CSV table of C-alpha atoms in Angstrom, one decimal:
chain,number,residue,atom,x,y,z
A,1,MET,CA,4.2,-7.4,-0.1
A,2,ILE,CA,1.5,-5.1,-1.3
A,3,ASP,CA,2.3,-3.0,-4.1
A,4,LYS,CA,1.0,0.4,-3.1
A,5,LEU,CA,0.9,1.6,-6.9
A,6,ASP,CA,-0.9,-1.3,-8.1
A,7,ILE,CA,-3.7,-0.9,-5.4
A,8,CYS,CA,-3.8,3.0,-6.4
A,9,THR,CA,-4.2,2.3,-10.1
A,10,LYS,CA,-6.9,-0.4,-9.2
A,11,ALA,CA,-8.9,2.0,-6.9
A,12,LEU,CA,-8.7,4.6,-9.7
A,13,GLY,CA,-10.1,2.3,-12.3
A,14,LEU,CA,-12.7,1.2,-10.1
A,15,ARG,CA,-13.5,4.9,-9.5
A,16,LYS,CA,-14.0,5.2,-13.3
A,17,GLU,CA,-16.1,2.1,-13.4
A,18,LEU,CA,-18.5,3.5,-11.1
A,19,GLY,CA,-18.8,6.7,-12.4
A,20,GLU,CA,-16.9,8.7,-9.7
A,21,ASP,CA,-14.2,11.0,-10.2
A,22,THR,CA,-10.6,10.4,-9.0
A,23,THR,CA,-10.3,13.0,-6.0
A,24,SER,CA,-14.0,13.1,-4.0
A,25,PRO,CA,-14.3,10.7,-1.0
A,26,ILE,CA,-16.7,7.9,-1.9
A,27,ASP,CA,-19.5,6.4,0.1
A,28,ILE,CA,-18.7,2.5,-0.3
A,29,PHE,CA,-22.1,1.8,0.8
A,30,SER,CA,-24.0,3.5,-1.6
A,31,LEU,CA,-21.9,2.5,-4.5
A,32,ALA,CA,-22.1,-1.3,-3.2
A,33,HIS,CA,-25.9,-0.9,-4.0
A,34,THR,CA,-25.2,-0.1,-7.8
A,35,ILE,CA,-23.2,-2.8,-8.9
A,36,PRO,CA,-25.4,-5.4,-10.4
A,37,GLN,CA,-25.3,-8.9,-8.6
């Protein structure tokens, strides 16, 4: 079963890593272009 708390924690960590704050909506497509390949 998927642990919602674990998903939330990982999402917050990813937001920090990409320089986003924890409350604003994110545009996943624009962020995808900033991730090194």
